[in-house]
Amino acid sequence: MHGANFYDYDKKLIDFSSNINVFNMNEILFSNIKEDFDYVNVYPDIKQREAINNVATYLACDASNIILGNGSIEIIDKAIYRASRVVIFDPSFYEYELRASVYKKDLIRINYKDFMIDYDELDILKKGDLIILTNPNNPNGRLLKKEELIKAQEICKEHGATLLLDEAFIEFTMHEYDSIDLFKDEDVIVLRAMTKTFALPGVRFGFAYVPKDFKDYYDELSLAWSIGFIQNEASRLLKGSEDYIAKTKEYYKNERERLKEAYKSYDNFEMSDSDANFYLLRLKKHSDEEMYKIMLEKGILIRRMQGYKNISNDYVRLAIRTREENDYLLEKLREIEK
């Protein structure tokens, strides 16, 4: 159901299934951890003050609206637990459906139409609903336009529903708006994480800008010391990360354009438009399962459409990796075309 399942295989694979930044701050984080290692003998701050302030500085918002999670999935989990019903758009991230199932929540599914929102479908919203939009969406990588977001929130507000924007990949896009600025006085949860952008999936550090009532609920429900020493050290990377984010945006913008142009010369593969660090590849000759097995033999791990609804099995999802690795992928796809 997820990418990065290379643990299932003995041989070394190039992982195109997991959408992690090709840049990272591992050396800086490791250096910070070594320097502060004596603090592992001390309980972390139960109020998470330093980490919250670092996140607030990064997001340019008030610290009183910040919550932290052991990965963004913890925040998603508690938001779903609180909701009367959960409304999701297909195709999107499988964990929304799974967490709703765990808590036996009514799950309302709305199909994207060519990955666009059909606003007429939102008339089913009721007070207490949680509607989740992934921005940019997983698996296709489309960034929502400002007008689309505003319209969705207006409908949510009219019906008394809460909007959760999962923006785990937003830093890879050339977005021209700030969701927090757009909705800072509204019933909107804006979710981010260090997982993808800072290439730290093993650290498990997510955060969100939330309304005060949700923060009160979340703080009351959360376990004490849920954010430990390493997450706090990771939060320090957020400060002064402007150049890192700018480099990330520029690289992925250029590489998306380069790949889009390269795929024009292929007969059996078509790259979808994407604003993120991944994209859908339409398969004209094979199913996703067939392509998965073929690429495994070539030492490449890709993402099938298992777990996604409202998308056919003639698509696979691919991460944008280093230029050399992307070229290697293109080379192996060319072999399949022969």
Coordinates of C-alpha atoms in Angstrom, one line a residue:
M1 CA 0.0 0.0 0.0
H2 CA 3.0 2.3 0.4
G3 CA 6.3 2.9 -1.4
A4 CA 9.7 2.2 0.0
N5 CA 9.1 -1.5 0.5
F6 CA 12.6 -2.4 -0.5
Y7 CA 12.9 -4.3 2.8
D8 CA 11.0 -7.1 1.0
Y9 CA 13.9 -7.8 -1.4
D10 CA 17.4 -9.1 -1.0
K11 CA 19.1 -7.3 -3.8
K12 CA 20.0 -3.6 -3.9
L13 CA 17.4 -1.5 -5.7
I14 CA 17.1 2.1 -6.8
D15 CA 14.0 3.2 -5.0
F16 CA 11.7 5.3 -7.3
S17 CA 8.7 4.4 -5.2
S18 CA 9.5 6.7 -2.3
N19 CA 9.3 10.5 -2.8
I20 CA 12.2 11.8 -0.7
N21 CA 14.3 14.9 -1.5
V22 CA 17.6 14.1 -3.2
F23 CA 19.1 16.8 -1.0
N24 CA 19.3 16.3 2.7
M25 CA 20.8 17.8 5.9
N26 CA 22.0 14.5 7.4
E27 CA 25.5 15.7 8.2
I28 CA 24.2 18.8 9.9
L29 CA 21.7 16.8 11.9
F30 CA 24.3 14.2 12.9
S31 CA 26.7 16.9 14.0
N32 CA 24.0 18.6 16.1
I33 CA 23.0 15.3 17.7
K34 CA 26.6 14.5 18.6
E35 CA 27.2 17.9 20.0
D36 CA 24.0 17.7 22.2
F37 CA 24.1 14.0 22.9
D38 CA 24.3 14.4 26.7
Y39 CA 20.7 15.6 26.6
V40 CA 19.5 12.0 25.9
N41 CA 19.9 11.6 29.7
V42 CA 17.3 14.3 30.3
Y43 CA 13.6 14.3 29.8
P44 CA 12.6 16.4 26.8
D45 CA 10.5 19.5 27.4
I46 CA 7.0 18.2 27.9
K47 CA 5.6 21.5 26.4
Q48 CA 7.9 21.1 23.3
R49 CA 8.7 24.8 23.4
E50 CA 11.9 25.0 21.3
A51 CA 10.5 22.7 18.6
I52 CA 7.2 24.6 18.4
N53 CA 9.0 27.9 18.1
N54 CA 11.3 26.6 15.4
V55 CA 8.3 25.4 13.4
A56 CA 6.5 28.7 13.9
T57 CA 9.6 30.6 12.7
Y58 CA 9.7 28.3 9.6
L59 CA 6.0 28.8 8.8
A60 CA 6.1 32.5 9.7
C61 CA 3.1 32.1 12.0
D62 CA 2.1 32.3 15.7
A63 CA 3.5 29.5 17.9
S64 CA 0.2 29.3 19.7
N65 CA -1.3 27.7 16.6
I66 CA 1.3 25.0 16.2
I67 CA 1.0 21.3 17.0
L68 CA 3.7 18.6 16.6
G69 CA 3.3 14.9 15.7
N70 CA 5.3 11.7 15.6
G71 CA 5.2 12.1 11.8
S72 CA 2.3 13.9 10.1
I73 CA 0.3 10.6 10.4
E74 CA -0.2 11.2 14.1
I75 CA -1.9 14.5 13.4
I76 CA -4.0 12.9 10.6
D77 CA -5.0 10.1 13.0
K78 CA -6.2 12.5 15.7
A79 CA -8.1 14.7 13.2
I80 CA -9.9 11.7 11.9
Y81 CA -10.7 10.4 15.4
R82 CA -12.3 13.7 16.2
A83 CA -14.5 13.9 13.0
S84 CA -18.1 12.7 12.6
R85 CA -17.4 11.6 9.1
V86 CA -14.3 11.6 6.8
V87 CA -14.5 12.9 3.3
I88 CA -11.7 12.0 0.9
F89 CA -11.0 12.4 -2.8
D90 CA -9.9 9.5 -4.9
P91 CA -7.2 8.8 -5.8
S92 CA -5.3 10.0 -2.8
F93 CA -3.1 8.8 0.1
Y94 CA -4.3 5.4 1.4
E95 CA -3.7 6.2 5.1
Y96 CA -6.8 8.5 5.2
E97 CA -9.0 5.5 4.4
L98 CA -7.2 3.2 6.8
R99 CA -7.4 5.5 9.8
A100 CA -11.1 6.1 9.2
S101 CA -11.6 2.4 9.1
V102 CA -9.7 1.8 12.3
Y103 CA -12.0 4.3 14.1
K104 CA -15.1 3.0 12.3
K105 CA -15.9 6.4 10.8
D106 CA -18.3 6.8 8.0
L107 CA -16.0 7.4 4.9
I108 CA -17.4 9.5 2.1
R109 CA -15.5 9.0 -1.2
I110 CA -15.6 11.6 -4.0
N111 CA -13.9 10.9 -7.3
Y112 CA -11.6 13.5 -8.8
K113 CA -12.6 14.1 -12.5
D114 CA -9.3 14.4 -14.3
F115 CA -7.8 15.1 -10.9
M116 CA -10.0 18.2 -10.5
I117 CA -12.5 18.8 -7.7
D118 CA -16.2 18.5 -8.6
Y119 CA -17.6 21.2 -6.3
D120 CA -21.2 20.0 -6.7
E121 CA -20.2 16.8 -4.9
L122 CA -19.4 18.8 -1.8
D123 CA -23.0 19.5 -1.1
I124 CA -23.0 16.2 0.9
L125 CA -20.9 17.9 3.6
K126 CA -22.4 18.1 7.1
K127 CA -21.4 19.7 10.4
G128 CA -18.5 17.8 12.0
D129 CA -17.2 16.3 8.8
L130 CA -13.5 16.3 8.1
I131 CA -12.6 16.8 4.4
I132 CA -9.1 16.0 3.4
L133 CA -7.3 17.5 0.4
T134 CA -3.8 16.6 -0.4
N135 CA -1.9 19.6 -1.9
P136 CA -0.2 18.7 -4.1
N137 CA -2.1 15.4 -4.6
N138 CA -0.6 12.0 -4.2
P139 CA -0.2 10.1 -6.6
N140 CA -0.4 12.6 -9.5
G141 CA 1.4 15.6 -8.0
R142 CA -1.1 18.3 -9.0
L143 CA -1.0 21.5 -6.9
L144 CA -4.4 23.1 -6.2
K145 CA -4.9 26.6 -7.5
K146 CA -5.5 29.4 -4.9
E147 CA -9.1 29.8 -6.2
E148 CA -9.8 26.1 -5.9
L149 CA -8.7 26.1 -2.3
I150 CA -10.7 29.2 -1.4
K151 CA -13.8 27.7 -3.0
A152 CA -13.4 24.4 -1.2
Q153 CA -13.1 26.2 2.1
E154 CA -16.1 28.4 1.5
I155 CA -18.2 25.3 1.0
C156 CA -16.7 23.6 4.1
K157 CA -17.5 26.7 6.1
E158 CA -21.1 26.9 4.8
H159 CA -21.7 23.3 5.9
G160 CA -19.8 23.4 9.2
A161 CA -17.0 21.0 8.0
T162 CA -13.3 21.2 8.8
L163 CA -10.8 21.3 6.0
L164 CA -7.5 19.5 6.4
L165 CA -4.8 20.4 3.8
D166 CA -2.1 17.8 3.7
E167 CA 0.9 19.7 2.3
A168 CA 3.6 17.2 2.8
F169 CA 5.1 17.9 -0.7
I170 CA 4.3 21.7 -0.9
E171 CA 8.0 22.7 -0.7
F172 CA 8.8 20.9 -4.0
T173 CA 6.3 23.1 -5.9
M174 CA 6.5 26.6 -7.2
H175 CA 3.4 27.6 -5.3
E176 CA 2.4 31.3 -5.4
Y177 CA 0.3 31.4 -2.2
D178 CA 0.6 30.4 1.5
S179 CA -2.2 28.3 2.8
I180 CA -1.6 29.5 6.3
D181 CA -2.0 33.1 5.3
L182 CA -5.1 32.2 3.3
F183 CA -6.9 30.5 6.2
K184 CA -5.3 31.6 9.4
D185 CA -8.6 32.7 10.9
E186 CA -10.6 29.7 9.5
D187 CA -11.4 26.1 10.6
V188 CA -8.5 24.7 8.5
I189 CA -5.7 22.4 9.5
V190 CA -2.5 23.0 7.4
L191 CA -0.3 19.9 7.7
R192 CA 3.5 19.8 6.9
A193 CA 6.4 17.5 7.8
M194 CA 10.1 17.1 7.6
T195 CA 9.8 13.6 6.1
K196 CA 9.9 14.4 2.4
T197 CA 11.4 17.9 2.1
F198 CA 14.2 17.4 4.5
A199 CA 14.6 13.7 3.6
L200 CA 14.1 12.5 7.2
P201 CA 11.4 9.8 7.1
G202 CA 13.2 7.9 9.9
V203 CA 13.0 10.9 12.3
R204 CA 9.2 11.0 12.3
F205 CA 8.5 14.7 12.7
G206 CA 5.3 16.3 11.5
F207 CA 3.7 19.6 12.4
A208 CA 0.6 21.6 11.6
Y209 CA -1.0 25.1 11.8
V210 CA -4.4 24.6 13.4
P211 CA -7.3 26.6 14.9
K212 CA -7.2 27.1 18.7
D213 CA -10.0 24.7 19.4
F214 CA -8.3 21.9 17.5
K215 CA -5.0 22.7 19.3
D216 CA -6.7 22.4 22.7
Y217 CA -8.3 19.1 21.7
Y218 CA -5.0 17.8 20.3
D219 CA -2.9 18.8 23.3
E220 CA -5.4 17.2 25.7
L221 CA -5.4 13.9 23.7
S222 CA -1.6 13.7 23.0
L223 CA 0.8 11.5 25.0
A224 CA 3.4 13.3 27.2
W225 CA 6.9 13.5 25.7
S226 CA 5.7 12.4 22.2
I227 CA 8.4 14.6 20.7
G228 CA 11.8 13.4 21.8
F229 CA 15.5 14.5 21.6
I230 CA 16.1 13.7 17.9
Q231 CA 12.9 15.4 16.7
N232 CA 13.8 18.5 18.7
E233 CA 17.3 18.4 17.1
A234 CA 15.7 18.0 13.6
S235 CA 13.4 21.1 14.3
R236 CA 16.6 23.2 14.5
L237 CA 17.2 22.5 10.8
L238 CA 14.1 24.5 9.9
K239 CA 15.8 27.7 11.0
G240 CA 17.8 29.3 8.2
S241 CA 16.7 26.7 5.7
E242 CA 15.8 29.3 3.0
D243 CA 18.7 28.4 0.7
Y244 CA 18.0 24.7 1.1
I245 CA 14.3 25.1 0.2
A246 CA 15.2 27.4 -2.8
K247 CA 17.7 24.8 -4.1
T248 CA 15.1 22.1 -3.7
K249 CA 12.4 24.0 -5.6
E250 CA 14.8 25.0 -8.4
Y251 CA 16.1 21.5 -8.9
Y252 CA 12.7 19.8 -9.1
K253 CA 11.3 22.5 -11.4
N254 CA 14.1 22.0 -13.8
E255 CA 14.1 18.2 -13.6
R256 CA 10.3 18.0 -14.1
E257 CA 10.6 20.0 -17.3
R258 CA 13.6 18.0 -18.5
L259 CA 11.8 14.6 -17.9
K260 CA 8.6 15.9 -19.5
E261 CA 10.6 16.7 -22.6
A262 CA 12.5 13.4 -22.6
Y263 CA 9.3 11.3 -22.4
K264 CA 8.0 12.9 -25.6
S265 CA 10.3 10.5 -27.5
Y266 CA 8.8 7.4 -26.0
D267 CA 6.0 5.5 -27.7
N268 CA 4.8 3.4 -24.7
F269 CA 5.2 5.8 -21.8
E270 CA 3.6 9.2 -21.1
M271 CA 4.5 11.4 -18.2
S272 CA 1.6 13.2 -16.5
D273 CA 1.9 16.9 -15.5
S274 CA 3.1 17.3 -12.0
D275 CA 4.0 20.1 -9.6
A276 CA 5.8 17.8 -7.1
N277 CA 8.8 15.6 -6.8
F278 CA 7.0 12.6 -8.3
Y279 CA 4.7 11.9 -11.3
L280 CA 2.4 9.4 -12.8
L281 CA 3.7 7.5 -15.8
R282 CA 0.9 6.1 -18.1
L283 CA 1.7 2.7 -19.5
K284 CA 0.5 2.0 -23.0
K285 CA 1.7 -1.5 -23.3
H286 CA 1.9 -3.1 -19.8
S287 CA -0.2 -3.1 -16.6
D288 CA 1.3 -1.6 -13.4
E289 CA 1.9 -5.2 -12.0
E290 CA 3.7 -6.3 -15.2
M291 CA 5.8 -3.1 -15.2
Y292 CA 6.6 -3.6 -11.5
K293 CA 8.1 -7.0 -12.1
I294 CA 10.0 -5.9 -15.2
M295 CA 11.6 -3.0 -13.4
L296 CA 12.5 -5.2 -10.4
E297 CA 14.6 -7.3 -12.7
K298 CA 16.4 -4.2 -13.8
G299 CA 17.1 -3.2 -10.2
I300 CA 14.4 -0.5 -10.0
L301 CA 11.6 -0.2 -7.5
I302 CA 8.5 1.6 -8.6
R303 CA 5.1 2.4 -7.1
R304 CA 2.1 0.4 -8.3
M305 CA -1.5 1.7 -7.9
Q306 CA -2.4 -0.8 -5.2
G307 CA -4.4 1.0 -2.5
Y308 CA -5.4 3.9 -4.8
K309 CA -9.0 4.2 -5.9
N310 CA -10.4 5.8 -9.1
I311 CA -7.2 5.2 -11.1
S312 CA -6.6 2.4 -13.6
N313 CA -3.8 -0.1 -13.5
D314 CA -2.1 1.4 -16.6
Y315 CA -0.3 3.9 -14.4
V316 CA 2.7 3.7 -12.1
R317 CA 4.1 6.5 -9.8
L318 CA 7.8 7.4 -10.0
A319 CA 9.9 9.7 -7.8
I320 CA 12.2 12.2 -9.3
R321 CA 15.6 11.3 -8.1
T322 CA 19.1 12.5 -9.0
R323 CA 19.7 13.4 -12.7
E324 CA 22.0 10.4 -13.1
E325 CA 19.3 8.0 -11.6
N326 CA 16.6 9.6 -13.7
D327 CA 18.7 9.0 -16.8
Y328 CA 19.3 5.4 -15.7
L329 CA 15.5 5.0 -15.4
L330 CA 15.0 6.5 -18.9
E331 CA 17.6 4.1 -20.3
K332 CA 15.9 1.0 -18.8
L333 CA 12.5 2.2 -20.1
R334 CA 14.0 2.6 -23.6
E335 CA 15.2 -1.1 -23.4
I336 CA 11.6 -2.1 -22.8
E337 CA 10.4 -0.2 -25.8
K338 CA 12.8 -2.1 -28.1

